Short mmCIF file of C-alpha atoms in Angstrom, two decimals:
data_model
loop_
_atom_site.label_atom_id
_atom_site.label_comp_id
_atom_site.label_asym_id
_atom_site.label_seq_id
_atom_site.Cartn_x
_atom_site.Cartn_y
_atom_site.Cartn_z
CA UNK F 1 20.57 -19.48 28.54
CA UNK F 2 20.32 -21.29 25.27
CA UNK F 3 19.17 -21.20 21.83
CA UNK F 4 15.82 -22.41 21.73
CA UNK F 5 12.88 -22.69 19.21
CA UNK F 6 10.84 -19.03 20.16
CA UNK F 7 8.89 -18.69 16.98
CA UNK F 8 6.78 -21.25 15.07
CA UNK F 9 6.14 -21.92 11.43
CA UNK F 10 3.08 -19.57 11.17
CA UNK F 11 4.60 -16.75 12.90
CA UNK F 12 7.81 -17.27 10.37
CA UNK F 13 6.37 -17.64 7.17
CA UNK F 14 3.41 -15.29 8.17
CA UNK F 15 6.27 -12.75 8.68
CA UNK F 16 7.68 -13.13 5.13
CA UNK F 17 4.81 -13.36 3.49
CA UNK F 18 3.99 -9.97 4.74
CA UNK F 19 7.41 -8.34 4.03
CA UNK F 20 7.04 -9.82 0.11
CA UNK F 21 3.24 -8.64 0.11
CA UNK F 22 4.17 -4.98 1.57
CA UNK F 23 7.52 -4.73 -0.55
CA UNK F 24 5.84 -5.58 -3.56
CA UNK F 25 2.20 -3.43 -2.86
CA UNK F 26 4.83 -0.61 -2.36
CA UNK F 27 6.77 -1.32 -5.62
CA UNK F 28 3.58 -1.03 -7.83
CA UNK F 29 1.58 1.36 -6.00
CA UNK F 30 2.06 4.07 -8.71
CA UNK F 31 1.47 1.28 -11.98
CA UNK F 32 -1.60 0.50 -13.37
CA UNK F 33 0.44 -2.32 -15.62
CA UNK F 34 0.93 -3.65 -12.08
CA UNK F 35 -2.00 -3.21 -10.98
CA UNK F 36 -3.42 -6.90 -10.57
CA UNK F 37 0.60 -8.08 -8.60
CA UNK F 38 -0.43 -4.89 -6.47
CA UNK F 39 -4.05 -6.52 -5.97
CA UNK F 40 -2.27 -10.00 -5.11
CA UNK F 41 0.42 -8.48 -3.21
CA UNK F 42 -2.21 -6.21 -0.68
CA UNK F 43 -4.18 -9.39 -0.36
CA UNK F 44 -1.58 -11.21 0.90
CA UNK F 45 -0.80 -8.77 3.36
CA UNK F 46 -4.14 -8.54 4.69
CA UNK F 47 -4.75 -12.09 4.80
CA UNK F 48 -1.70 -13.14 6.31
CA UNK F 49 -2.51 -10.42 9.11
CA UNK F 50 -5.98 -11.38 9.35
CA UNK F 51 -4.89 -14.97 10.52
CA UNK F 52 -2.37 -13.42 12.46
CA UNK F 53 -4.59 -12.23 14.88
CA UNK F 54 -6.29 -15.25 15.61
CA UNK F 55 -2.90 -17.23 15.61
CA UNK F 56 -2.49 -14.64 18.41
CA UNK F 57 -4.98 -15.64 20.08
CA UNK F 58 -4.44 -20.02 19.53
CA UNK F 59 -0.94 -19.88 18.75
CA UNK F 60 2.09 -21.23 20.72
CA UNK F 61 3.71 -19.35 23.89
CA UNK F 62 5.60 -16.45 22.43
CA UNK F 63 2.81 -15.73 19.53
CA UNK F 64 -0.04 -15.01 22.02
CA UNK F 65 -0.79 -11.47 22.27
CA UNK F 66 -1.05 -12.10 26.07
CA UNK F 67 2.81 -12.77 25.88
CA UNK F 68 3.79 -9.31 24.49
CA UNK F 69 1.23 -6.91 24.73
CA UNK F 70 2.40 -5.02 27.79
CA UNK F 71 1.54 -1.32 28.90
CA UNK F 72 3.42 1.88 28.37
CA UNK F 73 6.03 1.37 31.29
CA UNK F 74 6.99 -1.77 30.16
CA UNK F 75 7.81 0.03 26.80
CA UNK F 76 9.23 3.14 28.63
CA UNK F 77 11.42 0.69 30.31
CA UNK F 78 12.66 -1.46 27.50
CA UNK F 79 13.50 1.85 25.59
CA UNK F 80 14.77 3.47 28.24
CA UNK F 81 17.51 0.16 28.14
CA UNK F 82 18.00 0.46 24.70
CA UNK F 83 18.97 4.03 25.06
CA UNK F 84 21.50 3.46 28.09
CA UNK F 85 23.18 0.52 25.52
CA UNK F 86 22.15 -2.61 28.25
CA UNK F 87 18.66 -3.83 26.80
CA UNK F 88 16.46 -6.12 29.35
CA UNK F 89 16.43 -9.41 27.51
CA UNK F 90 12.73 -10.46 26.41
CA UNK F 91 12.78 -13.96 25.15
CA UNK F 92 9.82 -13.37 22.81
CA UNK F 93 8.79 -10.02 21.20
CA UNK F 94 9.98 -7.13 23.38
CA UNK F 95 7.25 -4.76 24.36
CA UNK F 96 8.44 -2.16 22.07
CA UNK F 97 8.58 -4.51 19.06
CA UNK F 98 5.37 -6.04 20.59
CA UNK F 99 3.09 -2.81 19.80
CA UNK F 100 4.95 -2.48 16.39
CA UNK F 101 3.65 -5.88 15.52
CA UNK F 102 0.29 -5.06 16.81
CA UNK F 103 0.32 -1.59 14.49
CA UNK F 104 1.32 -3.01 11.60
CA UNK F 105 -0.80 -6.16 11.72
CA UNK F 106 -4.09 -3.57 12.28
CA UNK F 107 -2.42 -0.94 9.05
CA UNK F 108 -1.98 -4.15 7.20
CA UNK F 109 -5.33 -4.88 7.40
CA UNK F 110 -7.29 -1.45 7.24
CA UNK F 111 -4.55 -0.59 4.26
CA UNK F 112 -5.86 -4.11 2.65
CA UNK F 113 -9.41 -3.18 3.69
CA UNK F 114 -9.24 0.10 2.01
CA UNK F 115 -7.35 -1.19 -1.14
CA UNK F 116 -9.74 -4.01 -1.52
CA UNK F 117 -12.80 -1.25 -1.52
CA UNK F 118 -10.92 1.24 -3.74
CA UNK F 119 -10.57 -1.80 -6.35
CA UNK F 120 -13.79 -2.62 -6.13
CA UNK F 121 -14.86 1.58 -6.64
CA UNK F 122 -16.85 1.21 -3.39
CA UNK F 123 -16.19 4.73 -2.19
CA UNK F 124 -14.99 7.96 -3.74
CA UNK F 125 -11.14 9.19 -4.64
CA UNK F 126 -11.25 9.96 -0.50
CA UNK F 127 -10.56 6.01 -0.20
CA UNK F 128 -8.19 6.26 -2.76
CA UNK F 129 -6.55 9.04 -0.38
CA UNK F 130 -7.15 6.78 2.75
CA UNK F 131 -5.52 3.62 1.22
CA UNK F 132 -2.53 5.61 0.35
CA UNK F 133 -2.44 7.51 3.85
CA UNK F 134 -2.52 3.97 5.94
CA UNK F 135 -0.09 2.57 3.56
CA UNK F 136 2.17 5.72 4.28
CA UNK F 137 1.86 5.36 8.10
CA UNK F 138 2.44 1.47 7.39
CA UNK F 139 5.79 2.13 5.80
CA UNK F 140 6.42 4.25 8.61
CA UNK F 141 5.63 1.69 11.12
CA UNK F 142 8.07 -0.53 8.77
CA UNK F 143 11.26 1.60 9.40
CA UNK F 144 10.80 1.55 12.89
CA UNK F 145 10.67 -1.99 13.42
CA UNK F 146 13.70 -2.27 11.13
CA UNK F 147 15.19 0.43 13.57
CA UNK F 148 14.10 -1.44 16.47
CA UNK F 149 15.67 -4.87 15.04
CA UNK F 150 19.07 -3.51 13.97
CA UNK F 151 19.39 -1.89 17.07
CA UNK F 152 18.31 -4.95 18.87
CA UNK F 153 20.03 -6.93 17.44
CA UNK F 154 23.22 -5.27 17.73
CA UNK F 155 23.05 -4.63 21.47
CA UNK F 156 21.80 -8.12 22.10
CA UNK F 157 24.45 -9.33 19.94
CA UNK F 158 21.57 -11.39 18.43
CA UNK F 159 20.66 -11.65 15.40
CA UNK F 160 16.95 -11.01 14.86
CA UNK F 161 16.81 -11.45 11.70
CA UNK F 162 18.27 -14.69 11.12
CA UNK F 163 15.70 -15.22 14.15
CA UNK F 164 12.67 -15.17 12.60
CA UNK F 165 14.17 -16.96 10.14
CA UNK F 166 14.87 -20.55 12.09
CA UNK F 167 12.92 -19.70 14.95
CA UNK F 168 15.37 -20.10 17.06
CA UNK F 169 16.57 -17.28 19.79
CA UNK F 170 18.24 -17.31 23.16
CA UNK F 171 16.02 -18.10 26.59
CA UNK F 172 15.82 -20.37 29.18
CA UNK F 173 14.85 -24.14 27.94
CA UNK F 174 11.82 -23.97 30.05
CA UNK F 175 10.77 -20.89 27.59
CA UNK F 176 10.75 -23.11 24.61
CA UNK F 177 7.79 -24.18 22.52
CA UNK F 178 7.28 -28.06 22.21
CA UNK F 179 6.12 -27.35 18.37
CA UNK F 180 6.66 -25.53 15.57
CA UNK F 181 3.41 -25.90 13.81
CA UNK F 182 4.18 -26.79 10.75
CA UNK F 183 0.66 -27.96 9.85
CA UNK F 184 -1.21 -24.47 10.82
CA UNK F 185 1.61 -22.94 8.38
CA UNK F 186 0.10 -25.35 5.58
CA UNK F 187 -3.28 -24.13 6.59
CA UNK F 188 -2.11 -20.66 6.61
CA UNK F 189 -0.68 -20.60 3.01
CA UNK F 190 -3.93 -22.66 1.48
CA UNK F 191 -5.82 -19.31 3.56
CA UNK F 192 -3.42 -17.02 1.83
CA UNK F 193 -4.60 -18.47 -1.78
CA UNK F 194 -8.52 -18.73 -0.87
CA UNK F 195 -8.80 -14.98 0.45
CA UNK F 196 -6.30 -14.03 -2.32
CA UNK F 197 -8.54 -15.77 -4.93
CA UNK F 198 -11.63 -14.23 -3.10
CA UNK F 199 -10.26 -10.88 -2.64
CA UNK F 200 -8.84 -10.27 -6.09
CA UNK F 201 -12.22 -11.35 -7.68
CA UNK T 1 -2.29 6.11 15.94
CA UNK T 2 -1.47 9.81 15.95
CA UNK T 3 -0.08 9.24 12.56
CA UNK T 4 -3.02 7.98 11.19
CA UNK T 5 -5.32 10.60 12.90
CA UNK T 6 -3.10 13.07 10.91
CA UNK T 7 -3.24 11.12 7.43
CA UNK T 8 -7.35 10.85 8.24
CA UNK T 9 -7.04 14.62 8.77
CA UNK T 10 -5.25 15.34 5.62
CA UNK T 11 -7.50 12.84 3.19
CA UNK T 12 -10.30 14.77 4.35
CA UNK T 13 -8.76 18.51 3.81
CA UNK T 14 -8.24 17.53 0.21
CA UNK T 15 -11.91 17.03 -0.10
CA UNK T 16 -12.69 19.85 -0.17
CA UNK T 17 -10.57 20.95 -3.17
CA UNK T 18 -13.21 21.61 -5.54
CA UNK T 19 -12.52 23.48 -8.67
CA UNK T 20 -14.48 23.38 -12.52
CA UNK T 21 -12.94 21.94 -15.71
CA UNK T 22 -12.67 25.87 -16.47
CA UNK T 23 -10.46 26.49 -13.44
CA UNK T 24 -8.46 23.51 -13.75
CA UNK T 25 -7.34 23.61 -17.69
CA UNK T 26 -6.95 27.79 -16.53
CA UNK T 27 -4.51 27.02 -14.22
CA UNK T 28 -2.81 24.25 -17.11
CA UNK T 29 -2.97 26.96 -19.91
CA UNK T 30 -1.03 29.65 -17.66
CA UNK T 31 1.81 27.62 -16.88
CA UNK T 32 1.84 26.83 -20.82
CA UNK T 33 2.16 30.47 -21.23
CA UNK T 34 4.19 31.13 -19.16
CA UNK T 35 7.21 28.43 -20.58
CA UNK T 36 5.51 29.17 -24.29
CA UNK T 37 4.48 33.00 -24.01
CA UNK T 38 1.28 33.14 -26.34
CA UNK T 39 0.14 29.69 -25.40
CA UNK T 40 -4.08 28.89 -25.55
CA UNK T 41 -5.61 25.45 -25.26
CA UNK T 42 -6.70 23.56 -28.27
CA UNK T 43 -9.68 21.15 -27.96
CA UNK T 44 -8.58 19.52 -31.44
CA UNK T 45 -4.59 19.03 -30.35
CA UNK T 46 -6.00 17.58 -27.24
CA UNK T 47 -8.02 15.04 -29.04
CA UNK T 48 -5.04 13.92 -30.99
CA UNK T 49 -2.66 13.27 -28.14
CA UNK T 50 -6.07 11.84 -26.39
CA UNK T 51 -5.69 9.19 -29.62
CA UNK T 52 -1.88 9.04 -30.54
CA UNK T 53 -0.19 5.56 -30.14
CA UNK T 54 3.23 6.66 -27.82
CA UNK T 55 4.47 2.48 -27.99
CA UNK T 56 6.21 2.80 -24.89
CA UNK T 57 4.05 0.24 -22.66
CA UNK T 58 2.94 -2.46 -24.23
CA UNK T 59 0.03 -3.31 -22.92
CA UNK T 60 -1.07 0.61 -22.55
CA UNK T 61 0.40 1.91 -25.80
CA UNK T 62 -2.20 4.95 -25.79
CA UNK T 63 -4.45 6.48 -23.81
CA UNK T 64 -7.00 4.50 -25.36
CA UNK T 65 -6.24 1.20 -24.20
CA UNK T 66 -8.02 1.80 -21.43
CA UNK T 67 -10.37 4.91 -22.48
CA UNK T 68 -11.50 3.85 -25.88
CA UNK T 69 -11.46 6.06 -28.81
CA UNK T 70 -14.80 7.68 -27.08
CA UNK T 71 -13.92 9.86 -23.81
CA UNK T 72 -18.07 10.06 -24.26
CA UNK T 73 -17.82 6.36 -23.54
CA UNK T 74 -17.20 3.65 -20.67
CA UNK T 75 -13.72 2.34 -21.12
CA UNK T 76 -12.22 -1.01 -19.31
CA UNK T 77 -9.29 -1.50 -17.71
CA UNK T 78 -6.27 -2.99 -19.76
CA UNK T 79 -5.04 -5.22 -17.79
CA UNK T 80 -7.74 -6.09 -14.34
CA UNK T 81 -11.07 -5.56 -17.22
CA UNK T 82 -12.58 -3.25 -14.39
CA UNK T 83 -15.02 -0.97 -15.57
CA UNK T 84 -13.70 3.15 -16.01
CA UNK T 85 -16.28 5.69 -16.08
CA UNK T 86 -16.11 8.28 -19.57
CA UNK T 87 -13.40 10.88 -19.17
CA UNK T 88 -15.28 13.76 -20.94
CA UNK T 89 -17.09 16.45 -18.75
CA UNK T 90 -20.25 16.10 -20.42
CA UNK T 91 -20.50 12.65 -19.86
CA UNK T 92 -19.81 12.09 -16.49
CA UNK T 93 -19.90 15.38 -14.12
CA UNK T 94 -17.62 14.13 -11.63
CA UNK T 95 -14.66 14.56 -14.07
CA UNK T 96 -12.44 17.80 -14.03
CA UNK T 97 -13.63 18.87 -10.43
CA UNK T 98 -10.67 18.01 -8.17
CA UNK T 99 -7.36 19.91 -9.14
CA UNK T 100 -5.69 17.21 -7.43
CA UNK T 101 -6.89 14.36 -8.62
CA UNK T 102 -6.42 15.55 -11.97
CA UNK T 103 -2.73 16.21 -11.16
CA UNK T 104 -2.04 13.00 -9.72
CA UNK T 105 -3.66 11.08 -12.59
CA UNK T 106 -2.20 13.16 -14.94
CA UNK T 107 1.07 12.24 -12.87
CA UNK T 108 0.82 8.42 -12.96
CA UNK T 109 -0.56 8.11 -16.55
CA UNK T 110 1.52 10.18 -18.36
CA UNK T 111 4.60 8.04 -16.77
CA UNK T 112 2.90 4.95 -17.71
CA UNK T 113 1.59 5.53 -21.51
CA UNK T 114 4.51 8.07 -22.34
CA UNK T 115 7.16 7.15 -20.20
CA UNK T 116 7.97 10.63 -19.37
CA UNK T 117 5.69 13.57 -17.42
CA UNK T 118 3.36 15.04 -19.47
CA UNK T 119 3.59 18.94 -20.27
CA UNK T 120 2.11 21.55 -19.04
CA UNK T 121 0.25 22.49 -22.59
CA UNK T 122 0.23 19.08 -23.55
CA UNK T 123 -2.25 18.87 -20.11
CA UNK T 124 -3.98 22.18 -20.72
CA UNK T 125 -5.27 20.82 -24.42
CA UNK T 126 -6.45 17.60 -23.07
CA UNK T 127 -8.34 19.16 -20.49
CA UNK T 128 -9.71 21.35 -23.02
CA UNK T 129 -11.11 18.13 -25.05
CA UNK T 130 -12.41 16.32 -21.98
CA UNK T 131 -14.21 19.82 -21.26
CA UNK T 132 -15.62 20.68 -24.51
CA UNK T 133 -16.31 17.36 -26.37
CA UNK T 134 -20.11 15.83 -26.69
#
């Protein structure tokens, strides 16, 4: 076991983009001096986890949905490790942290969805109550994936943070990718600006 | 996904909150009285907060930044130029029905354009104007 490059470009910056969109949707939520940051910031979100799901489709090894999505035993199982302090080592997304990612890319974008038609008075005050309802659970979602990474990362005695940060985590050198991507990341970021644009029109 | 069954559950209980202008600036004027015993709504004090400059937000120094001086009329949005429907009864019947929503724009608002909550008579006379102007 080594450290190897696990997560690509998209996957990275995809990642902090949403935690800046969400963070920042959250902040203003209650300002209507704010209002058009909170438009930009919700976009962002829901753009970034709009590509997301294709990238999880077409992206490298450990970004495929295929790679993480696993059933409830697998997730009974990883907990269950967790719990007892000896975690089973997943070189990409664990299948815990693999259904958080999948919850909080689809509240990112029915939160975003909802937002988007609240802005643009398409419904009555029950979207308004909707958007704010998904963005609740979202948060929710939120802590427990910070749970799940703290905890993580302290009985892997790996940092996941720093992680999705350079990519790089430990696994086998045959689990590497060949690429980080950095060219879908360019495409992802001119997305982030056309939808934004679009969205916030 | 059981959370969000919940929150679907709960958006669509406070639907069916429906209350009149009456009921809602009722409710308003009888907390008033009860802090300021002898307390009844004024139409006319709630059309001068309605139009007092408070200076505290810049871009929303009143509530007529955004409402115009005519709660009869369409306002626009300070800052994003959408369109807002008129806040008075008799123009647009959808106002004062929801004790909620009037409570939670009354609670975002008042932060905004005062910088501090806004009272309970201070809400009961405002709802009085809203209700009774034409």
């Amino acid at each position: 076991m080594q450290k190897i490059l696990v997560w690509d470009w998209p996957v990275r910056i995809g990642h902090w983009l949403m935690v800046g969109g969400f963070v920042i949707a959250w902040l203003t939520s209650e300002s209507e001096t704010f209002r058009l940051l909170h438009v930009w910031a919700g976009s962002a979100v829901i753009s970034v986890a709009a590509f997301r799901l294709i990238w999880g489709v077409v992206g490298t090894r450990h970004a495929r949905f295929s790679s993480f999505v696993r059933g409830p035993r697998a997730v009974l199982a990883y907990v269950g490790s967790l719990l007892r302090l000896q975690p089973l080592h997943h070189t990409g997304h664990n299948p815990a942290g693999g259904w958080a990612i999948v919850a909080l890319l689809a509240l990112g974008v029915l939160t975003g969805a909802s937002g988007w038609a609240t802005y643009n008075e398409l419904g009555g005050h029950w979207l308004e109550e909707l958007h704010e309802g998904l963005a609740a659970a979202m948060l929710a979602v939120v802590l427990v994936h910070l749970a799940g990474v703290f905890s993580g990362s302290l009985l892997h005695g790996e940092n996941l943070v720093r992680a999705m940060l350079t990519g790089r985590k430990t696994g086998e050198p045959g689990e590497a990718i060949s690429s980080a991507r950095p060219l879908a990341a360019v495409a992802l970021v001119a997305w982030l600006f056309t939808a934004g644009w679009w969205l916030t029109s | 996904m059981k959370t969000i069954a919940i929150l679907l559950l709960t958006g669509a209980s406070l639907l069916s909150h429906a209350g009149t202008p009456q009921q809602i600036g009722q409710a308003y004027a009888q907390e008033a009285g009860s802090q300021t015993p002898g307390f009844t709504a004024s139409a006319a004090r709630g059309k001068d907060f309605f139009l007092r400059r408070f200076d505290v937000n810049a871009k929303m120094p009143a509530c007529t930044a955004c409402h115009t001086d005519n709660p009869l009329a369409a306002g626009q949005h300070a800052v994003t130029g959408k369109a807002i429907r008129p806040l008075a009864v008799s123009a647009n019947g959808e106002r004062l029905s929801d004790p909620a929503k009037v409570e939670k724009w009354f609670g975002r608002n008042c932060k905004e354009v005062l910088g501090r909550a806004c009272s309970a008579a201070e809400k009961a006379d405002f709802v009085a104007y809203m209700s009774e102007v034409r």
